[in-house]
Amino acid sequence: MTCLHGRHINPIILAGLDGNNWCIGDYMRRGGYSALKKVLSEKIPPEQIVNELKKSALRGRGGAGFPTGLKWSFMPKSFTGEKYLICNSDEGEPGTFKDRDIMRYNPHSVIEGMAIAAYAMGAKTGYNYVHGEVWDCYERMEVALEEARAAGFVGDNILGSDFSFQLYNHHGYGAYICGEETALLDSLEGKKGMPRFKPPFPASYGLYGKPTTVNNTETLACVPWIVLNGGEKFLSMGRPNSGGTKIFSVCGHVNQPGNYEVPLGTPFAKLLELAGGMRGGKKFKACIPGGSSMPVLPAHIMLATDMDYDSIAKAGSMLGSGGVIIMDETVCMVKALLRLSYFYFEESCGQCTPCREGTGWLYRVVNRIEHGQGKQEDLDLLVNVADNIAGRTICALGDAAALPVKSFITHFREEFEHHIESKQCLVPTYA
Amino acid sequence: MNAPMILSPEALAKIDKATTKYPPGQKRSAVMAALTIAQDEKGWLSTETMDFVAQCLGMPPIAVYEVATFYSMYDLQPVGKYKISLCTNLPCALSGANAAADYLKKKLAIDFNETTGDGQFTLKQGECFGACGDAPVLLVNNKRMCSFMTREKLEKLLAELK
Amino acid sequence: MLDLEIDGKQIEVKEGSTIMDAANQLGIFIPHFCYHRKLSIAANCRMCLVQVEKAPKPLPACATPVMGGMKVFTHSDEAVNAQKGVMEFLLINHPLDCPICDQGGECLLQDLAVGYGGSSSRYEEEKRVVADKNLGPLIATDMTRCIHCTRCVRFGQEIAGIMELGMVGRGEHAEILTFVGKTVDSELSGNMIDLCPVGALTSKPFRYTARTWELSRRKSISPHDSLGSNLIVQVKDNRVMRVLPRDNEEINECWLSDKDRYSYEGLNSEERLTRPMLKQDGEWKEVEWQTALEFIAEGLKRIRATHGAEAIGALATPHSTLEELYLLQKLMRGLGSGNVDFRLRQCDFSAELQGAPWLGMKIAEISQLDRVLVVGSMLRKDHPLLSNRLRQAAKRGTHINLINAVDDALLMKIEHKVIVAPREMVKTLAEVLKATAEAKNKPCAFSAQLAALNPSQEARRIAESLASGNKAAVFLGNLAQNHPQSAALHALAQELASLLGAKFGFFGEAANSVGGYIAGVVPFGTPAGKHAKAMLEDPLKAYLLLNTEVELDCHNPREAVAAMRKAELVVAMSAYRHKAAEYAHVLLPIAPFTETAGTFINTEGRAQSFNGTVKPLAETRPAWKVLRVLGNLLGLAGFEQDSIEQVRAEILPDAGADLAQRLDNRLRRQILAAVEIPAADGLQRIGEVPVYSADAIVRRAASLQKTRDARAPVAWMPGVLYERLKLRDGDKVKLTQEQGSATLEARRDDTLPQNCVRAASAHSMTAELGAMFGEITLERAT
Ligand SMILES: Cc1cc2nc3c(=O)[nH]c(=O)nc-3n(C[C@H](O)[C@H](O)[C@H](O)COP(=O)(O)O)c2cc1C
Ligand code: SF4
Ligand code: FES
């Protein structure tokens, strides 16, 4: 079990879970669905919920960290047609595995969060897009959804109110890019998951061309707590501009990989300690703090940083999805970058030129360096090609492919140079 | 015109049910579900099967083909009875995925994207499953995830599947 | 309106415009590949990145909406740097062997690479190689050159209305292809070649036959359907090598149908007739022009002397030029005969029109209609680009309604339709008329005949649809015009349109379907004479055939050939050797449209004149000159013209300024005999003209003849019939009409109306059969 012990700090979503208590009865015993009941019985005006979210400083947990309340307020209020709410559970960002645990251990928190979000935005239909590789989560969500329907929390006239909300699960089948919200929408429409150019943004032209909001699983799972306890309380748990707790997925060279829900602003050192410290007592070398798409940082910088949006940004990376990849002294940074470059090359959807052509180029050059065929000019070439991709693509996958390359070279240039000069690794290969 | 039934009535019923999740006129939203159901039944997706799915959902066949080739878990070539996809992405690699890969390749005497001579196993290299905390992780036939795949656990798994 | 500034120039644009739109208005070129003004915006090539003040990164001009006060820089360092970066990416996997590429010299990538590419590549890795695909006989592929702009895919989805090409796979593995083993069969497919900015999709027939700089380009007009598409004919060594569209927003926009594009192969056909020929003692002999023409003149004089001028008739196809048609009838009338006609596939001549039948509006106005009823048309195949106008209108919400004998996929949303046997079409249209009169609560001209009718649900729905619009139109297609009761359909359609306050028009059958009337190749001038059907039913002694292959161009080929065989003199003026060899006495090689000057008046009544693009082949002569000389030999007055312009001036005195007044679809007398279905319990043939059989040139276009649309005719029949005969696919059936028969493969099509057999006409395999929509019998072939 990865996340269920009392190893979090003030958890909200992962509180009280033992791995088996995911059913609706368990959830309600923990106070579940009382937020939805409160909203409907007290007829809380939708704007008030949106305001509460704004106050909470809840930021999107999917990677971009966009303020959730603000995003909800973009949904056209006067629009009377169909509007959609999408939960993005297509968690595929290397290093990130929190949504999986939310879905399998606390699925009703997502359902309740979605019902409230739908109420707040006037959406009548919702879809939860589940990553294809975590099929058991899809099945778990299907069961949980049946429970919620049977209990009247989803469907027509929820709890006797005039609020109706139809919710369905949709599964992916192996495409990282579908985590990008507009690729996800195309995928839901039965097409290839190709990101759309924005504008128009989903809030005006989303699923089936209708106003749509996409939120991450974790983002939505926070919503019931905020409704029950108030935005200010949530804000006060974290840092200004970084309200609440965040689930960090810690993986790599630590003793206890797993999910840790801690208040935003918790020092990185504390998080590392929670995760049992470095595996085998080895020396901490580097960390990617926000999922593989974010810049890597050397250990000394990480150890001086707190885990919240602004602090990590100041340190030169991003909080992203909260996937914390820890690497010890045995890791060859060229080889590590090679694997990531291969990933973006493989997962590029292929529609826009810089990403389709550039990711392969990056991968091949890093591959050459790794295999002793690099040249000194290659490092500048890599940086330049990365610059020619970043910011010039339809979606942020281009940036995601470029940032690791640039940050690895910036922080570990001597390792790359050593590879090129002596045609071998500075560090022994890792197992 | 009256194409032969490629899929069983049970599979068709499942596809029908999947289409009810989407608004009227948006049947094609169920194409991923339909292809998954078809692949579960057939083992892989032949042109014939995809044509049939296209017909069921009223889509141009090429649009189905586009979808089937875009998502990596669809197999457009026959695979072994057990398709083992191992995640080798960085987080898993940090926790033993490469050793697991080496073990599987040696034990089954095949490389990635190959099938054993007896048609039992196909080995695939997977990208992040979103389960990096449990590394190394692998999927058996797309749907069964196995975690913390140490050498011993791999051995046990192969013995169980053989 | 929004103000913005591009490269320091101010401009005001409509709300919703993109930076690209604004730049286009200013005449500023922004490099691009995926953007095309007729297609949806994909923004995937990224070539059009520009700098926008205050934007943190360069933005694609094609997709970025203009905001008031925007300042755009298309040539700043940031913009050019971004564009160069994209160009480098596009080139890393693109072969740099322009000299051997078929697109070399006319390639957007090549052109832009000159301005935006680096001098040498920094890419040292291996280049991607992509397998070529067989897309069919018309499009050649070189897929390694593909830059993934998806223009071809979007064209299929958005313009052709059918997705045949897709981009499969992902990332670098993404490639453009059809579904496994399938070909591209759209009748508009060649446009993908024009759209492809690189050499990935090129013309298969043209492949490696010439380089673009070796070709001279001449303007011309399509001689095929009635749209009058504007062409560029490309010529090398006095041979037509390729045909491309010439933009004309009011007619063909930037498109061409495959028929217009690839028919040129027929111009270079082996079957071209190169010398005048005379049949002497049953043997064909090549002769001098003078000999042939004197022979004809004497023959005509002799026949006139013995049988009277009324024993001579002329049959022309509507693919002939205005000038040819005019001189033909002038010659006939000079001889004293009014037996002239070009309406060879028509069989009901009882309608008397006030003018030349036409579209009833400008072609471009189709795009503004909101309600349409089309009666009797193989719309997509007969009129590929008019059909596209309707498709685009349907996308914007125009209701397209249909009364037809077949239910072929039109690849557009059809609001309501009634598919009935041809013999039931009059009744169906009458039902719609009655339902409309009821819906509008207005009296209608034929209330007596309609009294007993009880409109069907579907007829009522069509009526409701039509009545609910503001800009409606009723059109009669080729099938309706060639229908045994075309006059009744005409009368009903006209009345329906007038009840609705709608436009009423004909989709003309061919390039000069309007021009034939204007030229007077109709038997109601002075002297009046017999129409096409009468001339063949009751054989004459002599026939002049202009471009006509009677066995393929007439409503009843069997009857037509029989008439020819009985005649004393048959003169076949044609660009080709053909079956006339069996029944004619003289063969005269006349020029196809590329070898003569002429005029076509298209279905909207627009006269478009053109000059020849190559010299006539061998002894070939322009038909207008042949007819003029023949007129002189016959001693007729009025054949002194020295130039085509003089001929044209006789027909269109003010350069066509009065043409509009000569167009009129109205009937002189509103007649309607009966609307009841003629009592008949036999099977009715649906004998449509296949798209690539419609005229002499296209019939000989080798590549088009290899397409799916040119497959040998089969006998399509509804399930009841199919089962009654216990047929299985592949079985053959014998079709019989009058005394002629044809044996075709049987196929089932459950969308066909009961009691109908669909068997194409205008094809050698069905030339023994009779009328296009006649009774037909059917038995299993042994
Ligand atoms: C390449 C790429 C992959 C992404 N993957 C995910 C993902 O797996 N899960 C997710 O929630 N968001 C992902 N995102 C971010 C989404 O586009 C979107 O910002 C997010 O779902 C919005 O939800 P939030 O505001 O609650 O964070 C991805 C973005 C990109 C560019
Ligand atoms: S950046 Fe890559 S993944 Fe994103 S749209 Fe472009 S090609 Fe697709
Ligand atoms: S033309 Fe703008 S992105 Fe291709």
PDB file of N, CA and C and ligand atoms in Angstrom, chain A residues 60-64 66 71 88 90-92 176-177 179-181 214-216 219 396-397, ligand 1:
ATOM      1  N   GLY A  60      -5.312  24.611  -9.929  1.00  0.00           N
ATOM      2  CA  GLY A  60      -5.485  23.343 -10.626  1.00  0.00           C
ATOM      3  C   GLY A  60      -4.343  22.394 -10.357  1.00  0.00           C
ATOM      4  N   ARG A  61      -4.702  21.158 -10.027  1.00  0.00           N
ATOM      5  CA  ARG A  61      -3.685  20.177  -9.664  1.00  0.00           C
ATOM      6  C   ARG A  61      -3.207  19.350 -10.861  1.00  0.00           C
ATOM      7  N   GLY A  62      -3.709  19.723 -12.062  1.00  0.00           N
ATOM      8  CA  GLY A  62      -3.374  18.933 -13.240  1.00  0.00           C
ATOM      9  C   GLY A  62      -2.013  19.265 -13.823  1.00  0.00           C
ATOM     10  N   GLY A  63      -1.467  20.397 -13.443  1.00  0.00           N
ATOM     11  CA  GLY A  63      -0.152  20.726 -13.969  1.00  0.00           C
ATOM     12  C   GLY A  63       0.058  22.207 -14.195  1.00  0.00           C
ATOM     13  N   ALA A  64      -0.983  22.873 -14.683  1.00  0.00           N
ATOM     14  CA  ALA A  64      -0.798  24.281 -15.024  1.00  0.00           C
ATOM     15  C   ALA A  64      -1.016  25.198 -13.829  1.00  0.00           C
ATOM     16  N   PHE A  66      -3.697  26.616 -12.663  1.00  0.00           N
ATOM     17  CA  PHE A  66      -4.586  27.756 -12.894  1.00  0.00           C
ATOM     18  C   PHE A  66      -5.624  27.844 -11.771  1.00  0.00           C
ATOM     19  N   LYS A  71     -11.293  29.896 -13.166  1.00  0.00           N
ATOM     20  CA  LYS A  71     -11.632  29.089 -14.333  1.00  0.00           C
ATOM     21  C   LYS A  71     -13.146  28.846 -14.389  1.00  0.00           C
ATOM     22  N   ASN A  88     -10.382  15.355 -15.455  1.00  0.00           N
ATOM     23  CA  ASN A  88      -9.205  14.858 -16.159  1.00  0.00           C
ATOM     24  C   ASN A  88      -8.456  13.863 -15.271  1.00  0.00           C
ATOM     25  N   ASP A  90      -6.631  11.466 -16.646  1.00  0.00           N
ATOM     26  CA  ASP A  90      -5.758  10.788 -17.603  1.00  0.00           C
ATOM     27  C   ASP A  90      -4.313  10.881 -17.150  1.00  0.00           C
ATOM     28  N   GLU A  91      -4.131  10.656 -15.885  1.00  0.00           N
ATOM     29  CA  GLU A  91      -2.819  10.857 -15.287  1.00  0.00           C
ATOM     30  C   GLU A  91      -1.747  10.015 -15.976  1.00  0.00           C
ATOM     31  N   GLY A  92      -0.860  10.687 -16.705  1.00  0.00           N
ATOM     32  CA  GLY A  92       0.177   9.940 -17.410  1.00  0.00           C
ATOM     33  C   GLY A  92       1.515  10.640 -17.357  1.00  0.00           C
ATOM     34  N   TYR A 176      -0.534   9.638 -23.816  1.00  0.00           N
ATOM     35  CA  TYR A 176      -0.222  10.668 -22.824  1.00  0.00           C
ATOM     36  C   TYR A 176      -0.865  12.001 -23.175  1.00  0.00           C
ATOM     37  N   ILE A 177      -0.886  12.303 -24.474  1.00  0.00           N
ATOM     38  CA  ILE A 177      -1.335  13.621 -24.895  1.00  0.00           C
ATOM     39  C   ILE A 177      -2.789  13.884 -24.513  1.00  0.00           C
ATOM     40  N   GLY A 179      -4.026  13.778 -21.819  1.00  0.00           N
ATOM     41  CA  GLY A 179      -4.086  14.539 -20.579  1.00  0.00           C
ATOM     42  C   GLY A 179      -4.206  16.023 -20.844  1.00  0.00           C
ATOM     43  N   GLU A 180      -3.721  16.457 -21.990  1.00  0.00           N
ATOM     44  CA  GLU A 180      -3.882  17.861 -22.378  1.00  0.00           C
ATOM     45  C   GLU A 180      -5.371  18.077 -22.608  1.00  0.00           C
ATOM     46  N   GLU A 181      -5.921  19.129 -22.034  1.00  0.00           N
ATOM     47  CA  GLU A 181      -7.371  19.161 -21.934  1.00  0.00           C
ATOM     48  C   GLU A 181      -8.105  19.199 -23.272  1.00  0.00           C
ATOM     49  N   VAL A 214     -12.620  21.783 -17.786  1.00  0.00           N
ATOM     50  CA  VAL A 214     -11.851  20.583 -17.483  1.00  0.00           C
ATOM     51  C   VAL A 214     -11.075  20.835 -16.215  1.00  0.00           C
ATOM     52  N   ASN A 215     -11.238  19.933 -15.256  1.00  0.00           N
ATOM     53  CA  ASN A 215     -10.449  20.022 -14.030  1.00  0.00           C
ATOM     54  C   ASN A 215      -9.813  18.682 -13.717  1.00  0.00           C
ATOM     55  N   ASN A 216      -8.712  18.764 -13.022  1.00  0.00           N
ATOM     56  CA  ASN A 216      -8.017  17.553 -12.616  1.00  0.00           C
ATOM     57  C   ASN A 216      -8.791  16.852 -11.486  1.00  0.00           C
ATOM     58  N   THR A 219      -8.090  18.272  -8.084  1.00  0.00           N
ATOM     59  CA  THR A 219      -8.735  19.579  -7.944  1.00  0.00           C
ATOM     60  C   THR A 219     -10.188  19.386  -7.513  1.00  0.00           C
ATOM     61  N   ALA A 396       1.161  22.446 -24.851  1.00  0.00           N
ATOM     62  CA  ALA A 396       2.356  22.585 -24.017  1.00  0.00           C
ATOM     63  C   ALA A 396       3.247  21.352 -24.037  1.00  0.00           C
ATOM     64  N   LEU A 397       2.898  20.329 -24.829  1.00  0.00           N
ATOM     65  CA  LEU A 397       3.810  19.191 -24.901  1.00  0.00           C
ATOM     66  C   LEU A 397       5.146  19.631 -25.478  1.00  0.00           C
TER      67      LEU A 397
HETATM   68  C1  LIG D   1       1.060  17.301 -22.456  1.00  0.00           C
HETATM   69  C2  LIG D   1       0.130  17.597 -21.342  1.00  0.00           C
HETATM   70  C3  LIG D   1      -0.295  16.564 -20.525  1.00  0.00           C
HETATM   71  C4  LIG D   1      -1.186  16.812 -19.504  1.00  0.00           C
HETATM   72  N1  LIG D   1      -1.582  15.779 -18.728  1.00  0.00           N
HETATM   73  C5  LIG D   1      -2.475  16.015 -17.747  1.00  0.00           C
HETATM   74  C6  LIG D   1      -2.946  14.949 -16.938  1.00  0.00           C
HETATM   75  O1  LIG D   1      -2.558  13.811 -17.114  1.00  0.00           O
HETATM   76  N2  LIG D   1      -3.859  15.210 -15.988  1.00  0.00           N
HETATM   77  C7  LIG D   1      -4.322  16.476 -15.777  1.00  0.00           C
HETATM   78  O2  LIG D   1      -5.160  16.674 -14.920  1.00  0.00           O
HETATM   79  N3  LIG D   1      -3.875  17.505 -16.502  1.00  0.00           N
HETATM   80  C8  LIG D   1      -2.966  17.309 -17.479  1.00  0.00           C
HETATM   81  N4  LIG D   1      -2.545  18.356 -18.231  1.00  0.00           N
HETATM   82  C9  LIG D   1      -3.078  19.686 -17.956  1.00  0.00           C
HETATM   83  C10 LIG D   1      -4.432  19.889 -18.580  1.00  0.00           C
HETATM   84  O3  LIG D   1      -4.261  20.391 -19.880  1.00  0.00           O
HETATM   85  C11 LIG D   1      -5.310  20.881 -17.844  1.00  0.00           C
HETATM   86  O4  LIG D   1      -4.565  22.042 -17.640  1.00  0.00           O
HETATM   87  C12 LIG D   1      -5.818  20.381 -16.528  1.00  0.00           C
HETATM   88  O5  LIG D   1      -6.478  19.171 -16.654  1.00  0.00           O
HETATM   89  C13 LIG D   1      -6.782  21.379 -15.961  1.00  0.00           C
HETATM   90  O6  LIG D   1      -7.216  20.985 -14.694  1.00  0.00           O
HETATM   91  P1  LIG D   1      -6.835  21.803 -13.403  1.00  0.00           P
HETATM   92  O7  LIG D   1      -7.097  23.235 -13.710  1.00  0.00           O
HETATM   93  O8  LIG D   1      -7.709  21.251 -12.369  1.00  0.00           O
HETATM   94  O9  LIG D   1      -5.388  21.524 -13.186  1.00  0.00           O
HETATM   95  C14 LIG D   1      -1.639  18.120 -19.265  1.00  0.00           C
HETATM   96  C15 LIG D   1      -1.190  19.147 -20.094  1.00  0.00           C
HETATM   97  C16 LIG D   1      -0.311  18.896 -21.106  1.00  0.00           C
HETATM   98  C17 LIG D   1       0.135  20.006 -21.960  1.00  0.00           C
END
